Coordinates of C-alpha atoms in Angstrom, one line a residue:
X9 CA 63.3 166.0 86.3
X10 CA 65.3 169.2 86.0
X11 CA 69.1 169.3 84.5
X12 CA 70.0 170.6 88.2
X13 CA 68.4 167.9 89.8
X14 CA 69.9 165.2 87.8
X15 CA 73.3 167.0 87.9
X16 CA 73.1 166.6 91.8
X17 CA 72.0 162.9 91.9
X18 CA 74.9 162.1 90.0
X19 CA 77.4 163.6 92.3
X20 CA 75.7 161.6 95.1
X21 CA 76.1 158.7 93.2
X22 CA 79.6 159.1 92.4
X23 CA 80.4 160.2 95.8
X24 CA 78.5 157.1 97.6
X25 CA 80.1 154.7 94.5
X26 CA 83.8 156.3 95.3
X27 CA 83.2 155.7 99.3
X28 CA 82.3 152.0 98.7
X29 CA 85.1 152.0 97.2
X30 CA 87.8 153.1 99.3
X31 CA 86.6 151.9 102.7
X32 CA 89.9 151.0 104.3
X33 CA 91.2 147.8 105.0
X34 CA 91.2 148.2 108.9
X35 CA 87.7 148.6 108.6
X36 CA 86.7 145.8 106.3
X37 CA 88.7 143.8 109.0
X38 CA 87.5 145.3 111.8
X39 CA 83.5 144.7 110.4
X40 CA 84.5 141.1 109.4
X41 CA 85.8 140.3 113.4
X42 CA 82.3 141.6 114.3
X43 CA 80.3 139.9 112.1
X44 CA 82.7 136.3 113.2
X45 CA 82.5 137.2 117.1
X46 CA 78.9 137.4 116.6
X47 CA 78.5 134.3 114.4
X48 CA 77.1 135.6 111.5
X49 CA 79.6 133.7 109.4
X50 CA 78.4 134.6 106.0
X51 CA 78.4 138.6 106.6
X52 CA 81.6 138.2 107.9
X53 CA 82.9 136.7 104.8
X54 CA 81.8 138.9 103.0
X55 CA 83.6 141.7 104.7
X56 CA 86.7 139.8 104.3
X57 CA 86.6 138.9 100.5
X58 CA 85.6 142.6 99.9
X59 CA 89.3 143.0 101.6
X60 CA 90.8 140.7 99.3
X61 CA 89.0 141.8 96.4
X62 CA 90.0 145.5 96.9
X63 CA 93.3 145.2 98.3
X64 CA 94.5 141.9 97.7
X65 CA 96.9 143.3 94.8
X66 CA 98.5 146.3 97.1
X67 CA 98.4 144.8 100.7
X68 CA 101.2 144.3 102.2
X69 CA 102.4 140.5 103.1
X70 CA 101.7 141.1 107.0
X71 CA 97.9 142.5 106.1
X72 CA 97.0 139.7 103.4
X73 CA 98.1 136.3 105.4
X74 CA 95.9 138.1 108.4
X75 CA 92.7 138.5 105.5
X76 CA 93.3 134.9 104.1
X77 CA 93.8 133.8 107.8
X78 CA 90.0 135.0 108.4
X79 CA 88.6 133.7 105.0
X80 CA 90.0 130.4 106.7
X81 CA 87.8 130.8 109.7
X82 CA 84.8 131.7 108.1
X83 CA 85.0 129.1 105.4
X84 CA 86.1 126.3 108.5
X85 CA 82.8 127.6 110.3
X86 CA 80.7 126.8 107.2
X87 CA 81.9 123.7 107.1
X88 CA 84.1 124.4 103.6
X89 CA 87.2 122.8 105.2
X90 CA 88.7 122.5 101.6
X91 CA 88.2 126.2 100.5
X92 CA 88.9 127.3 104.1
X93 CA 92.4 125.0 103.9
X94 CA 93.6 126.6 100.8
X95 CA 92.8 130.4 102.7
X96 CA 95.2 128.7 106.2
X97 CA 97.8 128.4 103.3
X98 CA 98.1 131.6 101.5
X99 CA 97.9 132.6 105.3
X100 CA 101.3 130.9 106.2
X101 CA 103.0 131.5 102.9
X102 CA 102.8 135.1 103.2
X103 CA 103.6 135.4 106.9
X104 CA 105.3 132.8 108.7
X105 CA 104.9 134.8 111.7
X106 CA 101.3 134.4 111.9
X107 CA 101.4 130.6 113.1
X108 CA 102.5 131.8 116.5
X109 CA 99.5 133.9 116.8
X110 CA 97.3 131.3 115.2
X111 CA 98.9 128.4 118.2
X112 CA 97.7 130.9 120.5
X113 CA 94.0 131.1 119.9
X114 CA 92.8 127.1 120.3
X115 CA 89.8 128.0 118.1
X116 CA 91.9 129.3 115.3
X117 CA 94.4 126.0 116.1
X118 CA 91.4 123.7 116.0
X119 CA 89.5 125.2 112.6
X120 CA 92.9 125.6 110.8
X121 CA 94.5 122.3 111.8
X122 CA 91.0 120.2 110.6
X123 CA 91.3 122.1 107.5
X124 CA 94.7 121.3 106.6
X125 CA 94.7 117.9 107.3
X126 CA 91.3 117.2 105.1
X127 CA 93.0 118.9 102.2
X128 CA 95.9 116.7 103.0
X129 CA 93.9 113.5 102.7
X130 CA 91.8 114.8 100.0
X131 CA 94.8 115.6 97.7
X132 CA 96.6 112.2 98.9
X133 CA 93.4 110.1 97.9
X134 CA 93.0 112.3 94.6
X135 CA 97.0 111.1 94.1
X136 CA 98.0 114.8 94.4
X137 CA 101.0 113.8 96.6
X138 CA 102.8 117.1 96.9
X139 CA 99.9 119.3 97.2
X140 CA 99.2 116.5 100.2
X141 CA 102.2 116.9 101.6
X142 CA 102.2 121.0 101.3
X143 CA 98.5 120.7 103.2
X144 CA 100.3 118.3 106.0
X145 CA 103.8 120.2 106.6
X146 CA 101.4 123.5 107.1
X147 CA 99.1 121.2 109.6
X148 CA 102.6 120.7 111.1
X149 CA 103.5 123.9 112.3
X150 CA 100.0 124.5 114.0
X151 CA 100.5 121.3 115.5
X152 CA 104.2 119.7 115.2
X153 CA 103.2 116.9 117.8
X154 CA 100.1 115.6 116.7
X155 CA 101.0 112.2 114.4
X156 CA 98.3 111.8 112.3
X157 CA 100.3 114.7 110.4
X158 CA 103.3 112.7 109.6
X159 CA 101.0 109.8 108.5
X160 CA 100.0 111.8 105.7
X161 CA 103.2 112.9 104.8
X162 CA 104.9 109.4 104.9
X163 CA 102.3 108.2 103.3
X164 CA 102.3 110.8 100.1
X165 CA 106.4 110.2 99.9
X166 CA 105.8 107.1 99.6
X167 CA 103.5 106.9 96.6
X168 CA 105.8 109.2 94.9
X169 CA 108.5 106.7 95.7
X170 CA 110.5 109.0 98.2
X171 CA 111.6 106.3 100.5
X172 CA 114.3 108.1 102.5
X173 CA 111.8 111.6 102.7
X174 CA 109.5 108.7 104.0
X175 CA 111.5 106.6 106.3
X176 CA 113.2 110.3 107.8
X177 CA 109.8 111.1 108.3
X178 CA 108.9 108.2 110.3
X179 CA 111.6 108.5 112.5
X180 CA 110.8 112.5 113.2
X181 CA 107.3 110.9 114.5
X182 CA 109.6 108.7 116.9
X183 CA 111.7 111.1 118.1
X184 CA 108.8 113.0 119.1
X185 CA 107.0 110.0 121.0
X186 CA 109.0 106.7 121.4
X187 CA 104.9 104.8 121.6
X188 CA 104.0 106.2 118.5
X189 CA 102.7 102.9 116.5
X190 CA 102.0 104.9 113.2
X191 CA 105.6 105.2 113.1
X192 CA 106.6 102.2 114.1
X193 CA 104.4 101.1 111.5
X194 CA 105.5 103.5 108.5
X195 CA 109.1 102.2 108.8
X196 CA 107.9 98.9 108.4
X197 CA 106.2 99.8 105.6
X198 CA 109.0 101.4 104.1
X199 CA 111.2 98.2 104.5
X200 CA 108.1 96.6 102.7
X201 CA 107.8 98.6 99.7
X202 CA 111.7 100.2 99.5
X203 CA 113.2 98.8 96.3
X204 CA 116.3 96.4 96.8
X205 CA 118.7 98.8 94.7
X206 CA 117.8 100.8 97.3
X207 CA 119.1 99.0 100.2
X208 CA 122.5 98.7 101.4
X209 CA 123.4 94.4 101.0
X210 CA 123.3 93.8 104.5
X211 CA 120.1 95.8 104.5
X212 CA 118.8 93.8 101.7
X213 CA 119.3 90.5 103.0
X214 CA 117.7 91.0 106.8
X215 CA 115.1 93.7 105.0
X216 CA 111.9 90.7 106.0
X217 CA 113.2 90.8 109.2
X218 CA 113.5 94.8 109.8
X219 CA 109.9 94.7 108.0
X220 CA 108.5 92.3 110.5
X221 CA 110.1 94.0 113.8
X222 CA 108.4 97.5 113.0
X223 CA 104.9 96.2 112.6
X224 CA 105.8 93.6 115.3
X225 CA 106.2 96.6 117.5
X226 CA 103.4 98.7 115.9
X227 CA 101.3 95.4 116.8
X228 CA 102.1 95.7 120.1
X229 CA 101.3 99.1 120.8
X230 CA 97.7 99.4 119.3
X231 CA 97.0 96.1 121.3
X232 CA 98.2 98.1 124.2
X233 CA 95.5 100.5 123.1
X234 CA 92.7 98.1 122.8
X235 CA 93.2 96.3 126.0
X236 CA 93.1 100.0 127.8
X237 CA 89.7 100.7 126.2
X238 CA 88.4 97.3 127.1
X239 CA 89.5 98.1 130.6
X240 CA 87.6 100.9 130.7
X241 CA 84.8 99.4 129.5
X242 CA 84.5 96.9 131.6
X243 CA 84.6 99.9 134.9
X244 CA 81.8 101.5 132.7
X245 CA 79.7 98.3 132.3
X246 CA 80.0 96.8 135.7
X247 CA 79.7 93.3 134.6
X248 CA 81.8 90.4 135.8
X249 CA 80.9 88.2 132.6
X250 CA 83.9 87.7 130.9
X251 CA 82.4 86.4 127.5
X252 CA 79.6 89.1 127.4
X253 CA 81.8 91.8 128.0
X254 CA 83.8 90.4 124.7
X255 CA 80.9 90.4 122.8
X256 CA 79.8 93.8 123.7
X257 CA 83.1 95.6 122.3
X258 CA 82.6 93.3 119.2
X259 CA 79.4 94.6 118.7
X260 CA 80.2 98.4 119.3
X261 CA 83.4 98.5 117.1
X262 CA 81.1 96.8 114.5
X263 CA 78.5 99.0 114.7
X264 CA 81.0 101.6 115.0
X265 CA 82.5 100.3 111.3
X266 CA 79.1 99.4 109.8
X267 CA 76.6 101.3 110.9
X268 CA 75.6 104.9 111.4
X269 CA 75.6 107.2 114.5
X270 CA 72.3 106.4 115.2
X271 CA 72.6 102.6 115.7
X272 CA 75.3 102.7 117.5
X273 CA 73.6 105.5 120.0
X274 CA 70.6 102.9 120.1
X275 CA 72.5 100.0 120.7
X276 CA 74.6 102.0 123.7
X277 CA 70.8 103.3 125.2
X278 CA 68.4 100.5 124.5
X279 CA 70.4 97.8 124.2
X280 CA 72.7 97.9 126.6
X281 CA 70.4 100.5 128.8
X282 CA 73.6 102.6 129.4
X283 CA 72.0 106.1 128.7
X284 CA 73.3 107.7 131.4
X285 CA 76.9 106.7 130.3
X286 CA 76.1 107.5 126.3
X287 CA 79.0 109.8 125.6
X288 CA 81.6 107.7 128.4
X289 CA 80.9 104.5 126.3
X290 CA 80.8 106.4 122.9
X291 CA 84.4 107.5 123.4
X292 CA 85.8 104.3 124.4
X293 CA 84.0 102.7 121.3
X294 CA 85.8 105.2 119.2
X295 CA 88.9 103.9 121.2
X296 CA 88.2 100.3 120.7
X297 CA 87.1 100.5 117.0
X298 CA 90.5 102.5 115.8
X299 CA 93.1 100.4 117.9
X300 CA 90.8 97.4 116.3
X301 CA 91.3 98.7 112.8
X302 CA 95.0 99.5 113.2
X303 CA 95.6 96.1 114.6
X304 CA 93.6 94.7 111.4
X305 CA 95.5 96.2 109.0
X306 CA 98.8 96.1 110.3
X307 CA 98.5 92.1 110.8
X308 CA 97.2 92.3 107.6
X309 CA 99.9 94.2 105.6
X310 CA 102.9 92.0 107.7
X311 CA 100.9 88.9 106.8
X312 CA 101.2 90.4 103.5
X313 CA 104.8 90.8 103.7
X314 CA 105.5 87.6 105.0
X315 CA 103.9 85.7 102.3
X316 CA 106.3 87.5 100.0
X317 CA 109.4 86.4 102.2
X318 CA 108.3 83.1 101.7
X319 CA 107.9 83.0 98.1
X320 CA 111.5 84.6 98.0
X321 CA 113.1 82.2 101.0
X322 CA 113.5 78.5 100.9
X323 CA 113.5 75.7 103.0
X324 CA 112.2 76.0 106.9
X325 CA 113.0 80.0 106.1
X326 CA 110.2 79.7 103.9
X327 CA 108.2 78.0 106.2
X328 CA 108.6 79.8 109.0
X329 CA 107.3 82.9 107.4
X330 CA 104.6 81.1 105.7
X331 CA 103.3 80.1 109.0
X332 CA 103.9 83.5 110.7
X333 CA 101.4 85.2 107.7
X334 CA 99.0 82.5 108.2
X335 CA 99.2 83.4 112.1
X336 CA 98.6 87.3 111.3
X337 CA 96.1 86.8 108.6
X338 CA 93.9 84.9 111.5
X339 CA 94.3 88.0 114.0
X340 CA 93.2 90.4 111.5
X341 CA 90.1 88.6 110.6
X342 CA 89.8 88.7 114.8
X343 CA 89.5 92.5 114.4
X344 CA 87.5 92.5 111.6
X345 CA 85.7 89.4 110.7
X346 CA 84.6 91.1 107.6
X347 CA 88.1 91.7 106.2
X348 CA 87.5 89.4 103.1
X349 CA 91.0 90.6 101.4
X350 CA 92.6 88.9 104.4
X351 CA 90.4 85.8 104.5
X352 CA 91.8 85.1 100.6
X353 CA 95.6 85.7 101.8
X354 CA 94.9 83.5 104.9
X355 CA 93.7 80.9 102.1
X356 CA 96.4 81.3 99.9
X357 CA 98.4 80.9 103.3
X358 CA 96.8 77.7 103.9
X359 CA 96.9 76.3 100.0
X360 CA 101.3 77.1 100.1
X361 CA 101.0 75.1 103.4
X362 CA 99.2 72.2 101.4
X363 CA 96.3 72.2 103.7
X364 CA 93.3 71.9 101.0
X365 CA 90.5 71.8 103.5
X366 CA 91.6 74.9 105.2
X367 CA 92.1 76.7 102.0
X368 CA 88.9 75.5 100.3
X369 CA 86.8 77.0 103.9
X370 CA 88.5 80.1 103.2
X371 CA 87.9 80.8 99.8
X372 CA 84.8 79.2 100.4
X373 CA 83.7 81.7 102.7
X374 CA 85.0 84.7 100.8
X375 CA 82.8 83.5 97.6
X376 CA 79.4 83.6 100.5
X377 CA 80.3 86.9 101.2
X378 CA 81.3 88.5 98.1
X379 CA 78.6 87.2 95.7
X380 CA 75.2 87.7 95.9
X381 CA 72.9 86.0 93.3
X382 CA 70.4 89.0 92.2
X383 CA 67.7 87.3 93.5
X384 CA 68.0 87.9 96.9
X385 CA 67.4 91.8 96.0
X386 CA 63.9 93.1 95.6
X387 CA 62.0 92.9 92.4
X388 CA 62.2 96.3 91.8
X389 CA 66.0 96.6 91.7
X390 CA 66.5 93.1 90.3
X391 CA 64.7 94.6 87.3
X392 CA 66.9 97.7 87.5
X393 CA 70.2 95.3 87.3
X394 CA 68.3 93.5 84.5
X395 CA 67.6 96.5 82.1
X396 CA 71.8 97.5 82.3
X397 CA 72.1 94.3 80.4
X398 CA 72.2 95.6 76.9
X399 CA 73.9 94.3 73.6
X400 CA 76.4 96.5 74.1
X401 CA 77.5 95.1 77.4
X402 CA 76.8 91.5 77.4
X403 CA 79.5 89.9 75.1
X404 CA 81.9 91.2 78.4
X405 CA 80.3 88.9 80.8
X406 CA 80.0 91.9 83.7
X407 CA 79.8 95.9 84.2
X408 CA 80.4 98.2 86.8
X409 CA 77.5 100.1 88.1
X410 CA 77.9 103.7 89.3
X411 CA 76.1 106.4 90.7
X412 CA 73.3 106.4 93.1
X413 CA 72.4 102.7 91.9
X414 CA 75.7 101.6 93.4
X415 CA 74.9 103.2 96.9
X416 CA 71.2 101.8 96.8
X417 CA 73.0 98.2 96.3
X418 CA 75.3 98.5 99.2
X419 CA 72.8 99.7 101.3
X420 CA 69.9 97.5 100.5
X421 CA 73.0 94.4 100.7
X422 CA 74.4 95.8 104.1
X423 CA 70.5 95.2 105.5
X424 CA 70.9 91.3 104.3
X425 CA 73.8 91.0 106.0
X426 CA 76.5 91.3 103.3
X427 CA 78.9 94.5 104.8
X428 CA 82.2 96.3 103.6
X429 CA 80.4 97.7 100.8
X430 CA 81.4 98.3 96.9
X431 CA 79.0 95.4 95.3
X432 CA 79.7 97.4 91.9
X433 CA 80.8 94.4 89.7
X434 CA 77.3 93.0 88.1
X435 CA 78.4 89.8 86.2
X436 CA 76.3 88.0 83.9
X437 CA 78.5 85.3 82.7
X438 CA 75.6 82.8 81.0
X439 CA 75.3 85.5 78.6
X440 CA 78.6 86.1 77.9
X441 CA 79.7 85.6 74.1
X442 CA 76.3 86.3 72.8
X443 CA 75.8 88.7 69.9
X444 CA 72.3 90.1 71.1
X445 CA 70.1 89.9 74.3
X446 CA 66.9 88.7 74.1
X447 CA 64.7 87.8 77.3
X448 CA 67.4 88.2 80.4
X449 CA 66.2 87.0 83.7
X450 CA 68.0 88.1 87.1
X451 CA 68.7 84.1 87.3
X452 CA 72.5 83.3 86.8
X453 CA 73.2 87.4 87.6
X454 CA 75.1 88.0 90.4
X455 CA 76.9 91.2 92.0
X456 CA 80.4 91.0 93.2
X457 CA 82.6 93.8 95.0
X458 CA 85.3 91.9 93.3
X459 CA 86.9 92.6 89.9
X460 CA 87.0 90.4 87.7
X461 CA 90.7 89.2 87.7
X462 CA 90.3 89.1 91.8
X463 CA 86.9 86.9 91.4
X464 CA 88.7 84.5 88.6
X465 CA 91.8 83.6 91.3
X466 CA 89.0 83.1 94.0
X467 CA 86.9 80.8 91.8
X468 CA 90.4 79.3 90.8
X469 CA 91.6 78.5 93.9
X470 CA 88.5 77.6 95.5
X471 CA 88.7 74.8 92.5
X472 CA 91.7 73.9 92.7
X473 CA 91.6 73.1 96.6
X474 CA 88.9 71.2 95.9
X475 CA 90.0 69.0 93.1
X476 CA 93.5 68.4 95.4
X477 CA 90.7 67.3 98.2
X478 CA 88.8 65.1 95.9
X479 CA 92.0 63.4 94.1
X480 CA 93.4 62.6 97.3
X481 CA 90.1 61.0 98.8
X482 CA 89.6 58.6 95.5
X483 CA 93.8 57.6 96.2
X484 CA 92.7 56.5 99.9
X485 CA 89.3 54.8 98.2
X486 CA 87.1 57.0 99.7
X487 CA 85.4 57.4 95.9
X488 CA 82.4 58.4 96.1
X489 CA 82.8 61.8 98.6
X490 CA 86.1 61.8 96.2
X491 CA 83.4 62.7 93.2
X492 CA 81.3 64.6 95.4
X493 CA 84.4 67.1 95.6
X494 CA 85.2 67.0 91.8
X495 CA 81.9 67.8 91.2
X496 CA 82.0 71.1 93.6
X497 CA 85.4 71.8 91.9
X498 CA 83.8 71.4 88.6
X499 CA 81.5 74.2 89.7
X500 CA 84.5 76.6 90.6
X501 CA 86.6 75.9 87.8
X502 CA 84.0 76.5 84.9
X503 CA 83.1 79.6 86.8
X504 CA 86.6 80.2 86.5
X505 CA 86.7 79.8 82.6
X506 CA 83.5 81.7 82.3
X507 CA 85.1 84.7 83.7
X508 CA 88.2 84.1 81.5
X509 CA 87.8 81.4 79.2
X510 CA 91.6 81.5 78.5
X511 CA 92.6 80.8 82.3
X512 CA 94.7 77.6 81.4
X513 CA 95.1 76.1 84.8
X514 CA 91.7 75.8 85.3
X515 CA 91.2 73.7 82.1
X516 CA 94.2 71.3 83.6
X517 CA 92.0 71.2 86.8
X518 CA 88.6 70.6 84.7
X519 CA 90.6 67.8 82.7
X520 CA 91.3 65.7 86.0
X521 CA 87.9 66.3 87.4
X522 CA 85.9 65.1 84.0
X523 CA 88.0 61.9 84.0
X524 CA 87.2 60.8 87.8
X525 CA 84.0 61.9 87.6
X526 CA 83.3 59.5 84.2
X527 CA 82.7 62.2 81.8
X528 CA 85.7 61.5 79.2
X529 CA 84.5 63.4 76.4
X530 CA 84.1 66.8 78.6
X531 CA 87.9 65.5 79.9
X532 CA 89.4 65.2 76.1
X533 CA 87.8 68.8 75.1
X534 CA 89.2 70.4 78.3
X535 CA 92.6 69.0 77.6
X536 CA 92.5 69.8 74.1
X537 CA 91.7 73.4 75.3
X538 CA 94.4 73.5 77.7
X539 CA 97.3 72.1 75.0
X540 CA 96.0 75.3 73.2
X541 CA 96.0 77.9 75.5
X542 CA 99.8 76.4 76.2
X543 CA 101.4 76.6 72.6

């Protein structure tokens, strides 16, 4: 190639690398739109970080909120919510002005409102409260009335401990809809958790009261919810039995909780042969299923509360609230049968109110539900759980599996029946205290999505309500199902101890039911044990 020739393909180089360089903004802008208008997403980014690339440094405020704005969009479109929240935020920041336009394009609204509020709840769940609560007061300018926004901001001021950021919050969400149960619900939340130093003293001393009248009223309103979509239901389904009609809206807010899209779209069309009325029925379900929830864990935390007012009252005061808890505890579990957390409140309900047999069904059932023996999985994955047993694990008595493993076990569990998920806790507690493993079998093995401080208060009180049941029936001379009960409770409690072998109270229980069951020895060495643990 000749020195001329070279010479002149250089210049074109340099001339073709200078004009990629300094295409102008308006133009990387304008090519971007295209690209979006047209939904090639991708090229459209592209035009738009070259924008930010090249001018980022030098553009004015005005001309970088409207380049981060449609990084945004693109990213939103791509289903990057995160990435495309972060972009809605450098949008704002740099231009306040640019929220009015945004409110005036419902596409733009939509994409940057999703965004804002999934980086909200992301950085609230990742405990990055003020990033969550940056997110959510951006969310709130796109869309000041919507109250999922304030939630998420109540919500992060309170884990940072920011009661009156949180309470003032909740009362902005009234004052912008009087029927708003998530606020009603917040402030009741914050007369929950708000320290007493806090509290004014006349504050302090009605503080169960206030607690109770805003989820009272929350209660109210999501029931007010429910019974609306069941109405509609009922129109959709044409069916004059009362009893069927109950169990359908069971059965589609369970599905709704449990089980995928696609069930719940089989159930609607096969099941219930409503085809024709899919997306009618699949919006009510949606209806039903979060006025359900709400009214699940609203009863849930009051119960909660309540139970606390009656270990800090006396007297019928105590009583009355006990009794209250016990009521709310039941009505969650009517929204969500599978709510095991308030199935062991509504038995520790039931044990303060000295009603052993209730308490002992409760915890009963929570122990069905929330341990499964190994065996019942298949072979394959029994063997799995097997080969995690290894010296270095097995003087702890349990591990907690992670990973793909843990999703196999809650979905092959969730097809046996056993829902709500998180069977992470593999315990192994006849091999607990041994120096080495040798020949482990999946007998004895069982998973748990309960820790193992939760598990050892289930197995406790499951035992203790037992031995009160059994002692009681041996005093009226009923001895014999008297024993029959000591021996169950015998079951629990050295569960109990092999969980936590220094779980005193359990010994005292093992020591009664060794000496009514005739088995003195087993008696002396659990007292023995106990008088030790007590020193």
């Amino acid at each position: 190639m000749s020195i001329l020739r070279r010479s002149v393909l250089t210049i074109i180089a340099l001339f073709t690398l200078a004009g990629a360089q300094n295409v102008p903004l308006d133009a990387l802008l304008r090519g971007g739109r295209i690209h979006y208008q047209g939904g090639r997403y991708e090229r459209a980014r592209e035009q738009f970080q070259k924008a930010l690339d090249q001018y980022g440094s030098t553009a004015d405020s005005k001309a970088l909120a409207q380049i981060h704005l449609w990084l945004g969009l693109c990213d939103a479109q791509l289903n990057q919510l995160i990435p495309a929240a972060g972009h809605f935020l450098a949008a704002i920041s740099n231009d306040s002005s640019i929220v009015e336009d945004i409110r005036k394009d419902e596409q733009q609204t939509h994409w940057s409102w999703t965004a804002l509020i999934a980086a909200s709840r992301d950085n609230l769940n990742a405990g990055e409260y003020e990033k969550a609560i940056s997110f959510a007061r951006a969310a709130l300018l796109i869309e000041p009335a919507k109250s999922q926004t304030y939630t998420l901001i109540a919500n992060a001021y309170s884990a940072l401990g920011k009661f009156d950021e949180m309470l003032k919050t909740a009362r902005e969400m009234l004052s912008l809809n009087t029927g708003s149960a998530e606020a009603y619900s917040l402030i009741g939340l914050y007369y929950l958790q708000v320290p007493d130093s806090l509290l004014p003293r006349e504050t302090r001393r009605s503080r169960w009261d206030s607690t109770s009248y805003y989820y009272q009223q929350a209660l109210k309103i999501y029931q007010a919810r429910y019974d609306s979509a069941y109405a509609d239901l009922v129109n959709l389904l044409k069916l004059s039995d009362t009893a069927q009609v109950r169990k359908i809206a069971r059965n589609l807010v369970d599905k709704q909780r449990y089980a995928g899209p696609e069930e719940l779209r089989r159930y609607i069309e096969k099941e219930l042969n409503q085809g024709k009325q899919l997306q009618q029925i699949a919006q009510v379900t949606s209806r039903l299923f979060y006025a359900a929830n709400n009214l699940n864990v609203t009863s849930t935390r009051l119960g909660s509360a309540l139970l606390r007012a009656s270990a800090e009252t006396r007297g019928d005061t105590s009583n009355n609230y006990r009794a209250q808890a016990e009521q709310l505890f039941q009505q969650a579990l009517a929204n969500d049968p599978y709510d095991y957390s308030a199935l062991f409140n509504l038995g520790i309900a039931q044990y303060q109110a000295k009603k052993d047999s209730l308490a002992m069904i409760s915890f009963a059932r929570v122990i069905e539900n929330t341990v499964v023996p190994v065996t019942k999985l298949p072979g394959p994955l029994q063997q799995q759980l097997v080969s995690l047993v290894t010296t270095d694990v097995v003087s702890k008595g349990y591990l907690e599996i992670t990973g793909p493993l843990a999703r196999q076990i809650d979905s092959t569990l969730a097809t046996l029946g056993y829902y709500g998920g998180g069977f992470v806790y593999l315990y192994f507690p006849q091999l607990k205290g041994q120096q080495g493993v040798s020949a482990v079998t999946p007998e004895g093995m069982f998973l748990s999505n309960e820790n193992p401080v939760q598990l050892e208060n289930i197995y406790l009180l499951l035992g203790v309500s037992r031995t009160g049941i059994g002692l009681s029936l041996i005093e009226s001379g009923k001895k014999d199902a008297g024993r029959e009960f000591l021996k169950q409770a015998i079951d629990n409690l050295t569960m109990t101890t092999s969980i936590n072998p220094d779980n005193a109270e359990a010994w005292l229980n093992l020591v009664h039911c060794y000496r009514e069951t005739g088995e003195k020895d087993k008696a002396a060495a659990a007292y023995e044990r106990y008088k030790k643990l007590k020193q």
